[in-house]
Coordinates of C-alpha atoms in Angstrom, one line a residue:
X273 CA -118.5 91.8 -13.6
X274 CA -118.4 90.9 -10.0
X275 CA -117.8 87.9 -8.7
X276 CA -121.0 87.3 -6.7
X277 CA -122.8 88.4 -9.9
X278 CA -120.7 85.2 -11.6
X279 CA -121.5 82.7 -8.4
X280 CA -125.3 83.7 -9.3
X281 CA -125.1 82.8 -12.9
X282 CA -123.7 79.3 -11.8
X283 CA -126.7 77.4 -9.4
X284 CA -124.2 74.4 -9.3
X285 CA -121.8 77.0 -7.5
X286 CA -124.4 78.5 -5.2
X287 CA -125.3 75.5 -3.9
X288 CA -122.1 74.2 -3.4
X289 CA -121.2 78.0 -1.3
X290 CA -124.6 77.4 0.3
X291 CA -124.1 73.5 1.5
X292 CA -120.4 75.0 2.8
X293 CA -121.6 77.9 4.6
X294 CA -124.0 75.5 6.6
X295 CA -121.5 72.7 7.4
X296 CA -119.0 75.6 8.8
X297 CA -121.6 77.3 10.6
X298 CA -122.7 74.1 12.4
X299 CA -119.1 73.4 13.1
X300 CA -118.8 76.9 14.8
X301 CA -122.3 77.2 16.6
X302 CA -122.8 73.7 16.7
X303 CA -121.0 71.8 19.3
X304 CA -121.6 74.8 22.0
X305 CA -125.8 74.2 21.6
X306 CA -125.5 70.8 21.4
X307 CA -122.5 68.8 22.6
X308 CA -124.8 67.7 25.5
X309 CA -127.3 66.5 23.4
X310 CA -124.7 64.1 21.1
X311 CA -123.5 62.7 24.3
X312 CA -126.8 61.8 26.2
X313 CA -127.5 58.1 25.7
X314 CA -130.7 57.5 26.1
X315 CA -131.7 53.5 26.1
X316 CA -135.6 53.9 25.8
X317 CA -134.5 55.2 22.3
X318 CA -131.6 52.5 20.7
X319 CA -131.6 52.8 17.0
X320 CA -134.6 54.8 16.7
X321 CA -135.4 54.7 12.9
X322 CA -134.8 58.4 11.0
X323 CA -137.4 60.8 9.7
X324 CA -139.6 60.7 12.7
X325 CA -140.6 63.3 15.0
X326 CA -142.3 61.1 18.0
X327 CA -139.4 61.6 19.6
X328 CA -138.8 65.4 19.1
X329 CA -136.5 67.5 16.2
X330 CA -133.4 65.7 17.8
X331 CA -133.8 62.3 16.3
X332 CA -135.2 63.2 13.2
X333 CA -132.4 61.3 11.7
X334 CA -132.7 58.5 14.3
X335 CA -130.9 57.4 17.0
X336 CA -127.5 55.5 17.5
X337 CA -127.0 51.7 19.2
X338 CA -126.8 53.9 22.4
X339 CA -129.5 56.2 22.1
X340 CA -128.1 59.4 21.5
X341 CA -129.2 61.7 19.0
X342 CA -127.9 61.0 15.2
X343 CA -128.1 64.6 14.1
X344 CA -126.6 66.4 17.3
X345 CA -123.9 64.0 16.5
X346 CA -123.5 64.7 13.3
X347 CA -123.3 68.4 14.0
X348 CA -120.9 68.0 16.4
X349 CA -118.8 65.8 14.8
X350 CA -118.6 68.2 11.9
X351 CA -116.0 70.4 14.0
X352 CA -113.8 67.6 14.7
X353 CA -113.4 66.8 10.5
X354 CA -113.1 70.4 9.8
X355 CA -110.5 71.6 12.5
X356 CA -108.6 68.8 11.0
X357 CA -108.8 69.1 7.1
X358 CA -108.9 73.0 7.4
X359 CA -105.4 72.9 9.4
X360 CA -103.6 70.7 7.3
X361 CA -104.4 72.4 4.3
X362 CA -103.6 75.7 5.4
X363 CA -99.9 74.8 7.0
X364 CA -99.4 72.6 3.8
X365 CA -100.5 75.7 1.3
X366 CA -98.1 78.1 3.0
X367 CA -95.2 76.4 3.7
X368 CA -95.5 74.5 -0.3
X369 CA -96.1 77.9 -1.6
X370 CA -93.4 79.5 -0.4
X371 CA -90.4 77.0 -0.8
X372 CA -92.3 76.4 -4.2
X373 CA -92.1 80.1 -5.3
X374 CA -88.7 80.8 -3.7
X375 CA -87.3 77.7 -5.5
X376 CA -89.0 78.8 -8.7
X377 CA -88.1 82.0 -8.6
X378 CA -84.2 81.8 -8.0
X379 CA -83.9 78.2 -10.0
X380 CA -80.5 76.8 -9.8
X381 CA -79.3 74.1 -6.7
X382 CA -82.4 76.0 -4.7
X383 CA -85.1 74.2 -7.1
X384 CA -83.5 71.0 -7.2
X385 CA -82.8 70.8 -3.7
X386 CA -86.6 71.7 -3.1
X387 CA -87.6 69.2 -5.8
X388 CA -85.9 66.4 -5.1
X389 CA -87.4 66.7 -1.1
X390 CA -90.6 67.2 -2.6
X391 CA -90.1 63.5 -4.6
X392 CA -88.6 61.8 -1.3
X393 CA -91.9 62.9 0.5
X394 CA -94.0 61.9 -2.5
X395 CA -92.5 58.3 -3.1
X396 CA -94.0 57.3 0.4
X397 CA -98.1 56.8 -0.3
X398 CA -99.9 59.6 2.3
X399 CA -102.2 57.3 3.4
X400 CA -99.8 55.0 4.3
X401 CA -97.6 57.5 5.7
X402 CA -100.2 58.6 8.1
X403 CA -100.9 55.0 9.1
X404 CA -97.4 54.3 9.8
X405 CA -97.0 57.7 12.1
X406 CA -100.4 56.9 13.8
X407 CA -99.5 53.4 14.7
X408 CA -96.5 54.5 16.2
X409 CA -97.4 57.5 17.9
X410 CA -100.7 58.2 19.7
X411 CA -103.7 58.7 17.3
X412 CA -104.4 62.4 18.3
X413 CA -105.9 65.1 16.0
X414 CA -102.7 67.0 16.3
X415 CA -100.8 64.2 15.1
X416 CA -103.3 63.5 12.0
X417 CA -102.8 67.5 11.4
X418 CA -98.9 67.6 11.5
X419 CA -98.7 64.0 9.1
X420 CA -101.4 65.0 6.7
X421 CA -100.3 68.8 6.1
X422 CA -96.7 66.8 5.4
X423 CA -98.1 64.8 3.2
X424 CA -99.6 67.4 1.7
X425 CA -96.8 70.1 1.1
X426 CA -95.0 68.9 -2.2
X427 CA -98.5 69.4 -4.3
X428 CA -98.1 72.9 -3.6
X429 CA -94.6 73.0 -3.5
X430 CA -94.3 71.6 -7.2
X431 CA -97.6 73.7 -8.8
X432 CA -95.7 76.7 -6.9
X433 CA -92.5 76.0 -8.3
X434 CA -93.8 75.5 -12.2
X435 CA -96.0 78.6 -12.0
X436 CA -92.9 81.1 -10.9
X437 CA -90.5 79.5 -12.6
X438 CA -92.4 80.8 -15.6
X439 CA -93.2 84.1 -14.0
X440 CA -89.5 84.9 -13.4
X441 CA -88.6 85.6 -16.9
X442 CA -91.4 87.9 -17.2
X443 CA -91.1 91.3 -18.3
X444 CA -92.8 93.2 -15.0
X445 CA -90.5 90.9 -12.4
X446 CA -87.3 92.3 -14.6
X447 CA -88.6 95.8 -14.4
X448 CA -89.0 95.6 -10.5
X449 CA -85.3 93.1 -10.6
X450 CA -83.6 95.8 -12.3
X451 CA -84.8 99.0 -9.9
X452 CA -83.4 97.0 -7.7
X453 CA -86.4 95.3 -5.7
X454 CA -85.3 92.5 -3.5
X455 CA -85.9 88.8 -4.7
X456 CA -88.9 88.5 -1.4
X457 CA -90.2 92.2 -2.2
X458 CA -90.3 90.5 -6.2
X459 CA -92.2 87.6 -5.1
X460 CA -94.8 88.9 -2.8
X461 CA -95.6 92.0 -4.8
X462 CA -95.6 90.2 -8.2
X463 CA -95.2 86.6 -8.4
X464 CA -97.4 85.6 -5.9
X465 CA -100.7 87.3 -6.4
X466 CA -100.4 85.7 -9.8
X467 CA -99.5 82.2 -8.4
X468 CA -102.6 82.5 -5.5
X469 CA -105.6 81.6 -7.9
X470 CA -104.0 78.4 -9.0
X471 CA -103.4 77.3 -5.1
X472 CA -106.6 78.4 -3.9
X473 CA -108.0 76.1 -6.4
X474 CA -105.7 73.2 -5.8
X475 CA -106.1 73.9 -1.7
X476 CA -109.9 73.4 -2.4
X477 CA -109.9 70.0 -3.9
X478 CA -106.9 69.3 -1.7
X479 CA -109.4 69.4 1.2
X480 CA -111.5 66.8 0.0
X481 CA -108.5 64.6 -0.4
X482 CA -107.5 65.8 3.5
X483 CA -111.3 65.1 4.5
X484 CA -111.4 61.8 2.8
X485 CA -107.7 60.5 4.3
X486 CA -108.8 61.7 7.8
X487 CA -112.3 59.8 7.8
X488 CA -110.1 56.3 6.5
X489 CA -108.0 56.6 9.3
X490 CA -110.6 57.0 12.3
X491 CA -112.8 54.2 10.1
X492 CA -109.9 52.4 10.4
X493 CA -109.3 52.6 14.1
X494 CA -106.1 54.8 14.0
X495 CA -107.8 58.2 14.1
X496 CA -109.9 60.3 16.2
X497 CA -110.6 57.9 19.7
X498 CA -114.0 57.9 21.4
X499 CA -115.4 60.1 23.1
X500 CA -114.5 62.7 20.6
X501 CA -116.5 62.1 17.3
X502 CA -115.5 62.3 13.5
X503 CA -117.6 61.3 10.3
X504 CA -115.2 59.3 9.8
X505 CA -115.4 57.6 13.3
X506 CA -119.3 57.7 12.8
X507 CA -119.2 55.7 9.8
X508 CA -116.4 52.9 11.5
X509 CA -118.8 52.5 14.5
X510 CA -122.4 52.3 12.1
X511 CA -120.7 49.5 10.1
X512 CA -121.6 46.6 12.8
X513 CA -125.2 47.3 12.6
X514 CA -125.2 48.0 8.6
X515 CA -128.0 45.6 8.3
X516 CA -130.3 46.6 10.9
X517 CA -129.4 50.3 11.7
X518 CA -128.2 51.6 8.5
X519 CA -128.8 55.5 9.1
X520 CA -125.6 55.5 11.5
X521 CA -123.5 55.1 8.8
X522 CA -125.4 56.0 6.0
X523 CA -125.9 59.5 7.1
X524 CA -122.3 60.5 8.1
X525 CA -120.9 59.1 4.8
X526 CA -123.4 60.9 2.8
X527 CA -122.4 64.1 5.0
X528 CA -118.3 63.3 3.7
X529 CA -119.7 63.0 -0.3
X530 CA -122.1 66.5 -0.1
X531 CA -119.2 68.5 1.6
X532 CA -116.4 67.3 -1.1
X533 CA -118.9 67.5 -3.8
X534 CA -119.5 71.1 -3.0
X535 CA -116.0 71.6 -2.3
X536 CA -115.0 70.0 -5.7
X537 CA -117.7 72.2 -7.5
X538 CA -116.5 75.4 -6.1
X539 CA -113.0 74.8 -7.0
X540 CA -114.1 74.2 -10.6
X541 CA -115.9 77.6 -10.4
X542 CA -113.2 78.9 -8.5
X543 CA -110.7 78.4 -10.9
X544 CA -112.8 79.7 -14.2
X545 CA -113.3 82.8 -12.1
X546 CA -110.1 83.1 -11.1
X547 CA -108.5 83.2 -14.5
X548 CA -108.8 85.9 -16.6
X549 CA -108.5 84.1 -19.9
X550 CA -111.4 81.5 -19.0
X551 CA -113.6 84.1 -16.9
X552 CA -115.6 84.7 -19.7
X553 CA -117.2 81.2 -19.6
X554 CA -119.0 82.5 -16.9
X555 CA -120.8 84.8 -18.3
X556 CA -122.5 82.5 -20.9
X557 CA -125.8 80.3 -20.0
X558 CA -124.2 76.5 -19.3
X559 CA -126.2 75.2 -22.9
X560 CA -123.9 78.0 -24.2
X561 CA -120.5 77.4 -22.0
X562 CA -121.2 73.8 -23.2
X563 CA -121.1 74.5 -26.9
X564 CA -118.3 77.0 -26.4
X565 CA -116.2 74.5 -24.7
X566 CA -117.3 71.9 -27.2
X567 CA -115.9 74.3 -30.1
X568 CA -112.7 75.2 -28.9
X569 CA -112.1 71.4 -27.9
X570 CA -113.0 70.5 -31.8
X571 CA -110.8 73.7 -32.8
X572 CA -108.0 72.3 -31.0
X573 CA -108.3 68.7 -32.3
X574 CA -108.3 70.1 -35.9
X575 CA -105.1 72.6 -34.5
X576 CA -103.9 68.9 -33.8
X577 CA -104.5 67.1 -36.3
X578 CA -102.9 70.1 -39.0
X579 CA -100.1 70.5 -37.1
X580 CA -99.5 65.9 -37.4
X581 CA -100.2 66.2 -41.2
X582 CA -97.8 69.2 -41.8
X583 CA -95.2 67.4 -39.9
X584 CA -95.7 64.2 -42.0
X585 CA -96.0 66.0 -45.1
X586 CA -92.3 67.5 -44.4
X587 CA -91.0 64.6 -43.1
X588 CA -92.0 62.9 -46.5
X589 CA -90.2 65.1 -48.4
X590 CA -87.0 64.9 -46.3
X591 CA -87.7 61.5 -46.9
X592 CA -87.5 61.6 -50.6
X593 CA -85.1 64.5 -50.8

């Protein structure tokens, strides 16, 4: 079965693909129809409430504590949070994977050496990282890429490294290891489109995580600088007039939750569809996925609990032996 036959049988997943095909879009077309639009203050119109069209389609979410349009904003601003999270991701997910699957692969004073960087950069918090970099250095979105996809490279560098260390000893890598295939022939052509599914799916909830980091640091001052425009920043500048504007920061925080939701969804149906072993969930109604999933997790308990009572049982005898 194909897989936009599976994404149809799951309407959690097509919404999620639907929901992240508009917020891209808007981050492509969006800031080239309407960057004007997002900028123009307009003081007739301060903190227009939302859901009204006296004013035109523009403030249909309301207006800001300078007039300008809520939703051109929030369109706009959409670019900014993506052409941060998607960056950092991607440079994190290729430069993890790789040293992951090369350490992996070879083992030995290569995987440790890769390992123990990967701890060194994992014992300082990312957030805190980031604000320690920021405050030093000027808060500019290529510095929030370069700190964040840091951050970010030992979760792919360790799932990587786990994965090929397992696929090494495999019987197709020693096939292609004995004709004589070199050790980056071995690992592009067969370790890592095996290894790919399990970091597309960590790279898509890693993107929420990215998202979320990047809108704390511009609510908390050290992140995208006015007059650029963030989500993040959005929400940090709606919080003074909470009370009697709340739309300017209710609106782009709810924007943040749908686009990791959906993110966080597709990933779970990304990595079902992506694994041969658990695609077949996929193809069952959810009542029916739910009682499968139920089954196997009560087959496993009982697995669980034979396996503790045989163990006792021969420990017991040793005993009395």
């Amino acid at each position: 079965m194909s897989w936009w036959r599976l994404l149809l049988r799951d309407k959690f997943a097509c919404v999620a693909v639907v929901i992240l095909l508009l917020v891209f879009a808007c981050a492509l077309v969006g800031p080239l129809l309407l960057s004007d639009l997002a900028t123009k203050q307009n003081l007739r119109a301060v903190n227009r409430p939302p859901f009204s069209l006296d004013d035109g389609w523009a403030f249909l979410l309301g207006s800001d504590s300078l007039g300008r349009s809520l939703l051109a904003r929030l369109i706009v601003a959409s670019r900014t949070t993506l052409s941060i999270a998607v960056p950092a991701v991607v440079i994190s997910l290729v430069i993890g994977s790789a040293l992951g699957m090369w350490a992996g692969y070879h083992r030995g004073w290569r995987e440790n050496l890769a390992m123990r960087v990967a701890d060194v950069i994992l014992s300082f918090p990312s957030l805190l990282l980031a604000v320690v970099v920021l405050y030093v250095f000027s808060p500019s979105a290529g510095n929030i890429i370069l700190v964040l996809a840091i951050a970010r490279i030992p979760i792919y560098l360790r799932a990587a490294r786990a994965e090929s260390a397992e696929l090494q000893s495999r019987l197709f890598v020693d096939a292609a290891r004995t004709f004589g295939a070199r050790s980056w022939a071995i690992i592009g052509r067969h370790v890592a489109p095996t290894v790919l599914p399990t970091l597309f799916t960590v790279a898509t909830l890693d993107f929420c995580f990215v998202m979320l980091t990047e809108s704390s640091l511009s609510f908390l001052g050290i992140g995208i600088q006015p007059p650029d425009m963030s989500w993040g920043l959005m929400v940090a500048q709606g919080r003074e007039v909470l009370q009697s504007a709340w739309w300017i920061a209710v609106f782009p925080g709810l924007a943040i939750v749908v686009t990791t939701v959906s993110a966080t969804v597709l990933a779970s149906w990304a990595r079902l569809a992506m694994d041969p072993g658990q695609r077949w969930r996929l193809t069952l109604p959810r009542s029916a996925r739910k009682s499968a999933v139920r089954k196997s997790a009560v087959r496993k308990s009982a697995v669980r609990k034979s396996a503790v009572r045989k163990s006792a049982v021969r420990k017991s005898k040793e005993v009395k032996s």
